[in-house]
Amino acid sequence: MDLKTGLNSPVIADHLPTLASPAAVMTFTSPTSFPSPGLCLNTTKKIPLPGKIDEVRAAGWLDLMMAASPTRRRQIKDVVNDTQADDLDLQYHNWMVDYPSALTSFEAIIDLAGSKRLALFLDYDGTLSPIVDNPENALMSDEMRAAVRHVASLFPTAIISGRSRDKVFDFVKLNELHYAGSHGMDIMGPIRKTADSNGVECIHSTDSKGKEVNLFQPASEFLPMISEVYKKLGESVKDINGAKMEDNKFCVSVHYRNVAEDDYKKVFQRVTAVLEDYPCLRLTHGRKVFEVRPVIDWNKGKAVEFLLESLGLNESEDVLPIYVGDDRTDEDAFRVLKASNRGFGILVSSIPKESDAFYSLRDPAEVMEFLRKLAAWKEQST
Ligand SMILES: O=P(O)(O)OC[C@H]1O[C@H](O[C@H]2O[C@H](CO)[C@@H](O)[C@H](O)[C@H]2O)[C@H](O)[C@@H](O)[C@@H]1O
């Protein structure tokens, strides 16, 4: 069933997802099928050289760079007049017909949940913390931490971030959750026999509390290459004012949020020039950030499937997974839930965006309200 078919009102319960059997959900790829870095180095696939860059393709990237992560609604209002602001409001409200607010649709969501067990998957930046200029300052508020702790005490909850797992844990500081860093390429989850017997290689380890856990790192072979490319990229953009590197362990971020627009093209050219020598790595684009990562068949969607399996929630039709995220990489997770017709995504956005999510929330403040409502509903219904 197309979840959007016929949807014309933010609050009509008839248009909620119909959930199918979860049997087909668990299809994550074993790491044994991933290309090894050595194999990739022998391929002939090349990213165009700077100077020889296909102008159309470069222009496409530049458009993306300009459009990425428009500033928050309040800031938009600072630079447009009242009529334009009204137009933006109208566009947003029209868009919400297709992506109803998870707050105004809350009753419909809990009707759908019924007696099912909820499983929550949360992105970090732009979802649990507001987007800020300096990535080091993307702190989570104490109120948000309390809301996340509360839901995590009631539902299995995981954070799936593009950041390194350690860094996202440093921000969140909650032991009650499961963490997947580097866009799902670094997962710390509970020990599950089935995960091992499915041929997925996990390392047994202990968490900061000494509890036994499984570490799943499908891109571990790429670590030397990632650290090499991190240094090269750092060298290549060091003279560009405002460009900032971030080491996310199995991926690298090149931030351009604080770069002058006139220099965007330079950032793009420098990054693609370095990547020309690394056909095993691919470039994706987030909110004013380039993300460089291994070409392996793994993403946040696969991480959701993996965690559902690890948490023992995959075999049950009685589970409703909800994924909340704001960025392009979260779309992989939205798509997995949509395709399995099992749960749904909630897109966090204050501007209209095409998405595979089913619902929307405007910003992290609304995410917090949603989490609080979920916790209150669960407590009062048990
Ligand atoms: O999957 P996520 O947890 O959303 O991580 C994606 C990227 O998030 C961070 O960058 C974004 O947030 C920064 C802080 O608000 C902001 O300065 C930056 O412009 C955004 O792109 C993180 O710093 C990146 O490494 C992640 O790839």
Tab-separated table of C-alpha atoms and ligand atoms in Angstrom:
chain	number	residue	atom	x	y	z
A	1	MET	CA	0.000	0.000	0.000
A	2	ASP	CA	1.300	3.430	-0.870
A	3	LEU	CA	1.159	5.194	2.458
A	4	LYS	CA	0.438	8.511	0.804
A	5	THR	CA	-2.367	7.395	-1.479
A	6	GLY	CA	-5.348	9.610	-1.067
A	7	LEU	CA	-3.842	11.498	1.789
A	8	ASN	CA	-5.429	14.891	1.877
A	9	SER	CA	-5.654	15.809	5.501
A	10	PRO	CA	-3.020	15.894	8.186
A	11	VAL	CA	-5.263	14.146	10.664
A	12	ILE	CA	-7.226	11.524	8.759
A	13	ALA	CA	-6.595	8.181	10.443
A	14	ASP	CA	-7.625	6.174	7.343
A	15	HIS	CA	-4.393	7.112	5.690
A	16	LEU	CA	-2.148	5.678	8.311
A	17	PRO	CA	0.220	2.916	7.305
A	18	THR	CA	-1.156	-0.592	7.105
A	19	LEU	CA	1.439	-2.798	8.638
A	20	ALA	CA	2.353	-6.001	6.884
A	21	SER	CA	4.126	-9.092	8.097
A	22	PRO	CA	7.692	-8.324	9.137
A	23	ALA	CA	8.914	-11.542	7.565
A	24	ALA	CA	10.559	-9.824	4.626
A	25	VAL	CA	12.235	-7.110	6.630
A	26	MET	CA	15.391	-8.758	7.823
A	27	THR	CA	17.564	-8.837	4.747
A	28	PHE	CA	20.739	-7.097	5.824
A	29	THR	CA	23.813	-7.935	3.827
A	30	SER	CA	26.574	-9.855	5.439
A	31	PRO	CA	29.858	-7.946	5.500
A	32	THR	CA	31.425	-10.765	3.552
A	33	SER	CA	29.748	-9.318	0.459
A	34	PHE	CA	31.305	-5.894	0.883
A	35	PRO	CA	34.053	-4.833	-1.487
A	36	SER	CA	37.402	-4.790	0.257
A	37	PRO	CA	39.424	-1.569	0.022
A	38	GLY	CA	42.074	-3.441	-1.953
A	39	LEU	CA	39.613	-4.445	-4.636
A	40	CYS	CA	38.315	-0.922	-4.926
A	41	LEU	CA	41.744	0.482	-5.509
A	42	ASN	CA	42.015	-1.618	-8.660
A	43	THR	CA	38.862	-0.252	-10.195
A	44	THR	CA	39.002	2.326	-12.943
A	45	LYS	CA	36.061	4.372	-11.663
A	46	LYS	CA	37.211	7.953	-11.279
A	47	ILE	CA	35.697	11.119	-9.993
A	48	PRO	CA	36.388	13.967	-12.495
A	49	LEU	CA	39.483	16.058	-11.930
A	50	PRO	CA	39.094	19.672	-10.890
A	51	GLY	CA	39.420	21.786	-13.962
A	52	LYS	CA	37.987	18.930	-15.995
A	53	ILE	CA	34.890	18.780	-13.824
A	54	ASP	CA	31.800	18.287	-15.832
A	55	GLU	CA	30.260	21.732	-15.392
A	56	VAL	CA	26.714	20.420	-15.290
A	57	ARG	CA	27.521	17.977	-12.553
A	58	ALA	CA	29.493	20.589	-10.640
A	59	ALA	CA	26.639	23.042	-10.999
A	60	GLY	CA	24.278	20.405	-9.617
A	61	TRP	CA	26.458	19.963	-6.566
A	62	LEU	CA	26.769	23.718	-6.176
A	63	ASP	CA	22.993	24.114	-6.253
A	64	LEU	CA	22.794	21.474	-3.557
A	65	MET	CA	25.450	23.256	-1.524
A	66	MET	CA	23.531	26.526	-1.703
A	67	ALA	CA	20.217	24.916	-0.858
A	68	ALA	CA	21.489	22.625	1.894
A	69	SER	CA	20.197	23.309	5.339
A	70	PRO	CA	18.545	26.675	4.927
A	71	THR	CA	18.714	28.486	8.191
A	72	ARG	CA	15.942	28.002	10.679
A	73	ARG	CA	12.514	29.502	10.111
A	74	ARG	CA	13.086	32.424	12.459
A	75	GLN	CA	16.255	33.342	10.607
A	76	ILE	CA	14.536	33.014	7.243
A	77	LYS	CA	11.992	35.516	8.489
A	78	ASP	CA	14.833	37.944	9.215
A	79	VAL	CA	15.811	38.117	5.558
A	80	VAL	CA	12.450	38.123	3.785
A	81	ASN	CA	9.573	40.532	3.923
A	82	ASP	CA	6.195	39.757	5.495
A	83	THR	CA	4.561	38.673	2.217
A	84	GLN	CA	7.396	36.277	1.458
A	85	ALA	CA	7.201	34.950	5.014
A	86	ASP	CA	3.468	34.346	4.559
A	87	ASP	CA	4.204	32.503	1.309
A	88	LEU	CA	6.719	30.322	3.109
A	89	ASP	CA	4.164	29.591	5.822
A	90	LEU	CA	1.597	28.666	3.194
A	91	GLN	CA	4.072	26.405	1.397
A	92	TYR	CA	4.890	24.708	4.676
A	93	HIS	CA	1.248	24.165	5.538
A	94	ASN	CA	0.519	22.780	2.073
A	95	TRP	CA	3.483	20.454	2.442
A	96	MET	CA	2.121	19.217	5.770
A	97	VAL	CA	-0.882	17.800	3.978
A	98	ASP	CA	1.512	15.177	2.623
A	99	TYR	CA	3.647	15.010	5.763
A	100	PRO	CA	1.248	15.499	8.680
A	101	SER	CA	2.604	16.666	11.985
A	102	ALA	CA	3.314	13.759	14.324
A	103	LEU	CA	2.010	15.991	17.114
A	104	THR	CA	-1.371	16.821	15.622
A	105	SER	CA	-1.620	13.193	14.431
A	106	PHE	CA	-0.622	11.821	17.801
A	107	GLU	CA	-3.978	10.148	18.464
A	108	ALA	CA	-3.789	8.421	15.099
A	109	ILE	CA	-0.253	7.265	15.871
A	110	ILE	CA	-1.202	5.715	19.182
A	111	ASP	CA	-4.263	4.117	17.592
A	112	LEU	CA	-1.898	2.526	15.123
A	113	ALA	CA	0.495	1.491	17.876
A	114	GLY	CA	-2.352	-0.111	19.829
A	115	SER	CA	-0.795	-2.797	21.939
A	116	LYS	CA	2.301	-3.079	19.760
A	117	ARG	CA	5.765	-2.557	21.190
A	118	LEU	CA	7.306	0.626	19.956
A	119	ALA	CA	10.969	0.735	18.958
A	120	LEU	CA	12.470	4.186	18.608
A	121	PHE	CA	15.325	5.174	16.348
A	122	LEU	CA	16.608	8.718	16.635
A	123	ASP	CA	19.078	10.709	14.600
A	124	TYR	CA	21.219	13.176	16.569
A	125	ASP	CA	22.121	16.441	14.775
A	126	GLY	CA	19.104	18.490	13.772
A	127	THR	CA	16.836	16.002	15.567
A	128	LEU	CA	17.913	15.885	19.209
A	129	SER	CA	20.091	18.985	19.030
A	130	PRO	CA	19.549	22.114	16.953
A	131	ILE	CA	21.830	22.812	14.019
A	132	VAL	CA	24.604	25.186	15.105
A	133	ASP	CA	27.577	26.718	13.314
A	134	ASN	CA	30.233	24.790	15.187
A	135	PRO	CA	29.697	20.999	15.221
A	136	GLU	CA	31.551	20.773	18.538
A	137	ASN	CA	28.838	22.903	20.122
A	138	ALA	CA	25.856	20.768	19.076
A	139	LEU	CA	24.951	20.033	22.661
A	140	MET	CA	21.777	18.341	23.721
A	141	SER	CA	19.720	20.233	26.265
A	142	ASP	CA	19.117	18.697	29.688
A	143	GLU	CA	15.375	18.719	28.936
A	144	MET	CA	15.933	16.742	25.740
A	145	ARG	CA	18.236	14.331	27.562
A	146	ALA	CA	15.532	13.767	30.166
A	147	ALA	CA	12.923	13.168	27.459
A	148	VAL	CA	15.180	10.658	25.682
A	149	ARG	CA	16.023	8.915	28.957
A	150	HIS	CA	12.329	8.665	29.738
A	151	VAL	CA	11.332	7.082	26.413
A	152	ALA	CA	14.350	4.779	26.583
A	153	SER	CA	13.104	3.469	29.917
A	154	LEU	CA	9.813	2.549	28.239
A	155	PHE	CA	10.744	1.491	24.682
A	156	PRO	CA	13.869	0.005	23.069
A	157	THR	CA	15.635	3.148	21.815
A	158	ALA	CA	18.694	3.677	19.623
A	159	ILE	CA	20.509	6.694	18.272
A	160	ILE	CA	21.805	6.392	14.733
A	161	SER	CA	24.143	9.211	13.803
A	162	GLY	CA	26.629	10.263	11.169
A	163	ARG	CA	28.986	11.199	13.991
A	164	SER	CA	31.425	8.726	15.468
A	165	ARG	CA	29.752	6.536	18.075
A	166	ASP	CA	32.010	7.836	20.855
A	167	LYS	CA	31.247	11.440	20.014
A	168	VAL	CA	27.513	10.976	19.913
A	169	PHE	CA	27.692	9.143	23.247
A	170	ASP	CA	29.675	12.079	24.705
A	171	PHE	CA	26.844	14.381	23.679
A	172	VAL	CA	23.975	12.145	24.797
A	173	LYS	CA	25.567	10.588	27.880
A	174	LEU	CA	22.849	7.995	28.408
A	175	ASN	CA	23.615	4.335	29.032
A	176	GLU	CA	20.012	3.275	28.572
A	177	LEU	CA	20.226	3.461	24.769
A	178	HIS	CA	21.905	1.699	21.891
A	179	TYR	CA	24.252	3.661	19.672
A	180	ALA	CA	25.132	3.433	16.014
A	181	GLY	CA	27.781	5.882	14.789
A	182	SER	CA	29.301	6.638	11.384
A	183	HIS	CA	25.924	6.336	9.649
A	184	GLY	CA	25.382	2.866	11.110
A	185	MET	CA	28.868	1.554	10.321
A	186	ASP	CA	29.694	1.299	14.017
A	187	ILE	CA	26.957	-0.316	16.085
A	188	MET	CA	27.095	-1.246	19.726
A	189	GLY	CA	24.163	-3.492	20.511
A	190	PRO	CA	23.100	-6.304	22.760
A	191	ILE	CA	24.545	-9.799	22.429
A	192	ARG	CA	22.283	-11.850	20.139
A	193	LYS	CA	23.021	-15.360	18.997
A	194	THR	CA	20.940	-14.934	15.860
A	195	ALA	CA	23.058	-12.061	14.598
A	196	ASP	CA	26.139	-14.284	14.633
A	197	SER	CA	24.336	-17.240	13.131
A	198	ASN	CA	23.205	-15.066	10.229
A	199	GLY	CA	26.836	-14.759	9.241
A	200	VAL	CA	27.270	-11.223	10.456
A	201	GLU	CA	30.569	-10.828	12.197
A	202	CYS	CA	30.254	-9.038	15.502
A	203	ILE	CA	32.983	-8.487	18.028
A	204	HIS	CA	32.097	-9.257	21.611
A	205	SER	CA	33.048	-6.351	23.793
A	206	THR	CA	32.031	-4.540	26.964
A	207	ASP	CA	30.440	-1.115	27.272
A	208	SER	CA	31.490	1.671	29.635
A	209	LYS	CA	29.536	-0.044	32.435
A	210	GLY	CA	31.252	-3.385	31.852
A	211	LYS	CA	28.141	-4.908	30.267
A	212	GLU	CA	28.727	-7.435	27.474
A	213	VAL	CA	27.840	-6.042	24.068
A	214	ASN	CA	28.216	-6.788	20.385
A	215	LEU	CA	30.237	-4.439	18.219
A	216	PHE	CA	29.360	-4.448	14.542
A	217	GLN	CA	31.782	-2.567	12.300
A	218	PRO	CA	31.283	-3.600	8.681
A	219	ALA	CA	33.768	-1.047	7.349
A	220	SER	CA	36.652	-1.805	9.705
A	221	GLU	CA	38.925	-2.684	6.777
A	222	PHE	CA	38.581	0.889	5.574
A	223	LEU	CA	39.944	2.521	8.724
A	224	PRO	CA	43.501	3.126	7.435
A	225	MET	CA	42.114	4.555	4.204
A	226	ILE	CA	39.683	6.812	6.039
A	227	SER	CA	42.367	8.197	8.305
A	228	GLU	CA	44.632	8.794	5.292
A	229	VAL	CA	41.904	10.612	3.380
A	230	TYR	CA	41.024	12.636	6.488
A	231	LYS	CA	44.576	14.014	6.522
A	232	LYS	CA	44.615	14.680	2.774
A	233	LEU	CA	41.255	16.430	2.828
A	234	GLY	CA	42.357	18.503	5.806
A	235	GLU	CA	45.469	19.592	3.916
A	236	SER	CA	43.488	20.373	0.791
A	237	VAL	CA	40.925	22.687	2.433
A	238	LYS	CA	43.103	24.223	5.128
A	239	ASP	CA	43.441	27.537	3.282
A	240	ILE	CA	39.661	27.888	2.783
A	241	ASN	CA	38.330	30.155	5.459
A	242	GLY	CA	35.600	28.472	7.511
A	243	ALA	CA	36.078	24.946	6.123
A	244	LYS	CA	36.160	22.444	8.954
A	245	MET	CA	37.086	18.783	9.069
A	246	GLU	CA	35.503	16.216	11.357
A	247	ASP	CA	36.749	12.704	11.959
A	248	ASN	CA	33.735	10.436	12.336
A	249	LYS	CA	35.814	7.234	12.505
A	250	PHE	CA	34.413	5.319	9.509
A	251	CYS	CA	33.570	8.488	7.619
A	252	VAL	CA	34.869	12.006	7.319
A	253	SER	CA	32.907	15.236	7.277
A	254	VAL	CA	34.021	18.354	5.465
A	255	HIS	CA	31.884	21.181	6.791
A	256	TYR	CA	31.321	24.327	4.747
A	257	ARG	CA	28.624	26.010	6.873
A	258	ASN	CA	31.044	28.808	7.766
A	259	VAL	CA	32.596	29.140	4.298
A	260	ALA	CA	31.724	32.160	2.124
A	261	GLU	CA	29.368	31.154	-0.700
A	262	ASP	CA	31.959	32.316	-3.229
A	263	ASP	CA	34.260	29.590	-1.956
A	264	TYR	CA	31.749	26.734	-2.133
A	265	LYS	CA	32.991	25.693	-5.542
A	266	LYS	CA	36.550	25.614	-4.249
A	267	VAL	CA	35.514	23.269	-1.419
A	268	PHE	CA	33.752	20.963	-3.867
A	269	GLN	CA	36.711	20.941	-6.251
A	270	ARG	CA	39.260	20.248	-3.546
A	271	VAL	CA	37.219	17.400	-2.068
A	272	THR	CA	36.538	15.731	-5.417
A	273	ALA	CA	40.201	16.108	-6.392
A	274	VAL	CA	41.309	14.173	-3.323
A	275	LEU	CA	38.629	11.532	-3.822
A	276	GLU	CA	39.764	10.882	-7.339
A	277	ASP	CA	42.402	8.575	-5.908
A	278	TYR	CA	39.867	6.747	-3.728
A	279	PRO	CA	37.254	4.996	-5.856
A	280	CYS	CA	36.403	2.945	-2.788
A	281	LEU	CA	35.066	6.000	-1.062
A	282	ARG	CA	31.957	7.934	-1.963
A	283	LEU	CA	30.811	11.451	-1.408
A	284	THR	CA	27.418	12.291	-0.008
A	285	HIS	CA	25.973	15.606	0.961
A	286	GLY	CA	24.215	16.647	4.152
A	287	ARG	CA	23.373	19.922	5.820
A	288	LYS	CA	26.241	22.182	4.689
A	289	VAL	CA	28.546	19.209	4.924
A	290	PHE	CA	30.235	16.754	2.590
A	291	GLU	CA	30.438	13.260	3.967
A	292	VAL	CA	33.060	10.849	2.685
A	293	ARG	CA	32.485	7.199	3.400
A	294	PRO	CA	33.231	3.678	2.150
A	295	VAL	CA	31.191	2.449	-0.796
A	296	ILE	CA	29.929	-0.542	1.171
A	297	ASP	CA	26.269	-1.483	1.019
A	298	TRP	CA	25.474	-0.188	4.467
A	299	ASN	CA	23.530	2.809	5.686
A	300	LYS	CA	21.153	3.970	8.408
A	301	GLY	CA	18.371	1.813	6.966
A	302	LYS	CA	20.503	-1.309	7.240
A	303	ALA	CA	21.436	-0.238	10.749
A	304	VAL	CA	17.740	-0.103	11.697
A	305	GLU	CA	17.227	-3.632	10.351
A	306	PHE	CA	20.334	-4.821	12.141
A	307	LEU	CA	19.265	-3.289	15.457
A	308	LEU	CA	15.738	-4.679	15.191
A	309	GLU	CA	17.263	-8.106	14.725
A	310	SER	CA	19.795	-7.639	17.532
A	311	LEU	CA	17.107	-6.436	19.893
A	312	GLY	CA	15.012	-9.488	19.144
A	313	LEU	CA	12.283	-7.340	17.637
A	314	ASN	CA	12.456	-8.563	14.100
A	315	GLU	CA	10.419	-11.710	14.269
A	316	SER	CA	7.445	-10.121	15.940
A	317	GLU	CA	4.529	-8.554	14.084
A	318	ASP	CA	3.860	-6.842	17.308
A	319	VAL	CA	6.540	-4.184	16.931
A	320	LEU	CA	6.143	-0.681	15.555
A	321	PRO	CA	9.492	0.898	14.664
A	322	ILE	CA	9.558	4.696	14.409
A	323	TYR	CA	12.561	6.559	13.014
A	324	VAL	CA	12.975	10.300	13.584
A	325	GLY	CA	15.561	12.197	11.519
A	326	ASP	CA	16.211	15.389	9.603
A	327	ASP	CA	18.795	14.677	6.932
A	328	ARG	CA	19.280	12.921	3.618
A	329	THR	CA	21.042	9.959	5.210
A	330	ASP	CA	17.943	9.389	7.347
A	331	GLU	CA	15.974	8.763	4.159
A	332	ASP	CA	17.593	5.305	3.929
A	333	ALA	CA	15.947	4.440	7.227
A	334	PHE	CA	12.619	5.996	6.220
A	335	ARG	CA	12.700	3.925	3.039
A	336	VAL	CA	13.352	0.668	4.893
A	337	LEU	CA	10.352	1.236	7.147
A	338	LYS	CA	8.182	2.350	4.262
A	339	ALA	CA	9.168	-0.614	2.068
A	340	SER	CA	8.486	-3.121	4.827
A	341	ASN	CA	5.198	-1.360	5.592
A	342	ARG	CA	5.969	-2.011	9.161
A	343	GLY	CA	6.649	1.286	10.857
A	344	PHE	CA	7.232	4.824	9.659
A	345	GLY	CA	9.632	7.714	9.534
A	346	ILE	CA	9.160	11.187	10.936
A	347	LEU	CA	11.039	13.917	9.089
A	348	VAL	CA	12.263	16.841	11.170
A	349	SER	CA	12.136	19.886	8.942
A	350	SER	CA	10.997	23.479	9.106
A	351	ILE	CA	10.911	23.729	5.324
A	352	PRO	CA	9.100	21.582	2.737
A	353	LYS	CA	11.219	18.633	1.579
A	354	GLU	CA	10.513	15.534	-0.476
A	355	SER	CA	10.868	12.553	1.842
A	356	ASP	CA	10.075	8.899	2.420
A	357	ALA	CA	8.987	9.751	5.926
A	358	PHE	CA	5.295	9.586	6.716
A	359	TYR	CA	4.975	12.291	9.361
A	360	SER	CA	6.857	15.474	10.153
A	361	LEU	CA	8.008	17.540	13.092
A	362	ARG	CA	9.234	21.072	12.692
A	363	ASP	CA	12.350	21.095	14.867
A	364	PRO	CA	14.065	19.452	17.858
A	365	ALA	CA	11.689	21.257	20.231
A	366	GLU	CA	8.781	19.424	18.581
A	367	VAL	CA	10.762	16.181	18.689
A	368	MET	CA	11.067	16.624	22.451
A	369	GLU	CA	7.343	17.266	22.760
A	370	PHE	CA	6.615	14.153	20.720
A	371	LEU	CA	8.904	12.006	22.885
A	372	ARG	CA	7.258	13.345	26.035
A	373	LYS	CA	3.816	12.574	24.655
A	374	LEU	CA	4.883	9.027	23.791
A	375	ALA	CA	6.201	8.487	27.304
A	376	ALA	CA	3.071	9.949	28.913
A	377	TRP	CA	0.804	7.799	26.722
A	378	LYS	CA	2.769	4.632	27.537
A	379	GLU	CA	2.775	5.302	31.268
A	380	GLN	CA	-0.866	6.046	31.406
A	381	SER	CA	-1.801	3.029	29.280
A	382	THR	CA	0.063	0.458	31.413
B	1	LIG	O1	23.378	11.762	11.236
B	1	LIG	P1	23.536	13.016	12.041
B	1	LIG	O2	23.635	12.755	13.517
B	1	LIG	O3	22.475	14.032	11.726
B	1	LIG	O4	24.951	13.608	11.568
B	1	LIG	C1	25.097	14.267	10.313
B	1	LIG	C2	26.166	15.322	10.445
B	1	LIG	O5	25.799	16.064	11.608
B	1	LIG	C3	26.712	17.046	12.068
B	1	LIG	O6	26.719	18.147	11.167
B	1	LIG	C4	25.496	18.873	11.146
B	1	LIG	O7	25.284	19.469	12.452
B	1	LIG	C5	26.284	20.441	12.835
B	1	LIG	C6	25.968	20.898	14.255
B	1	LIG	O8	24.689	21.425	14.340
B	1	LIG	C7	26.276	21.601	11.826
B	1	LIG	O9	27.291	22.543	12.178
B	1	LIG	C8	26.569	21.023	10.415
B	1	LIG	O10	26.494	22.059	9.468
B	1	LIG	C9	25.542	19.947	10.073
B	1	LIG	O11	25.879	19.313	8.839
B	1	LIG	C10	28.099	16.470	12.232
B	1	LIG	O12	28.971	17.497	12.633
B	1	LIG	C11	28.549	15.797	10.962
B	1	LIG	O13	29.819	15.219	11.147
B	1	LIG	C12	27.552	14.695	10.630
B	1	LIG	O14	27.956	14.064	9.436
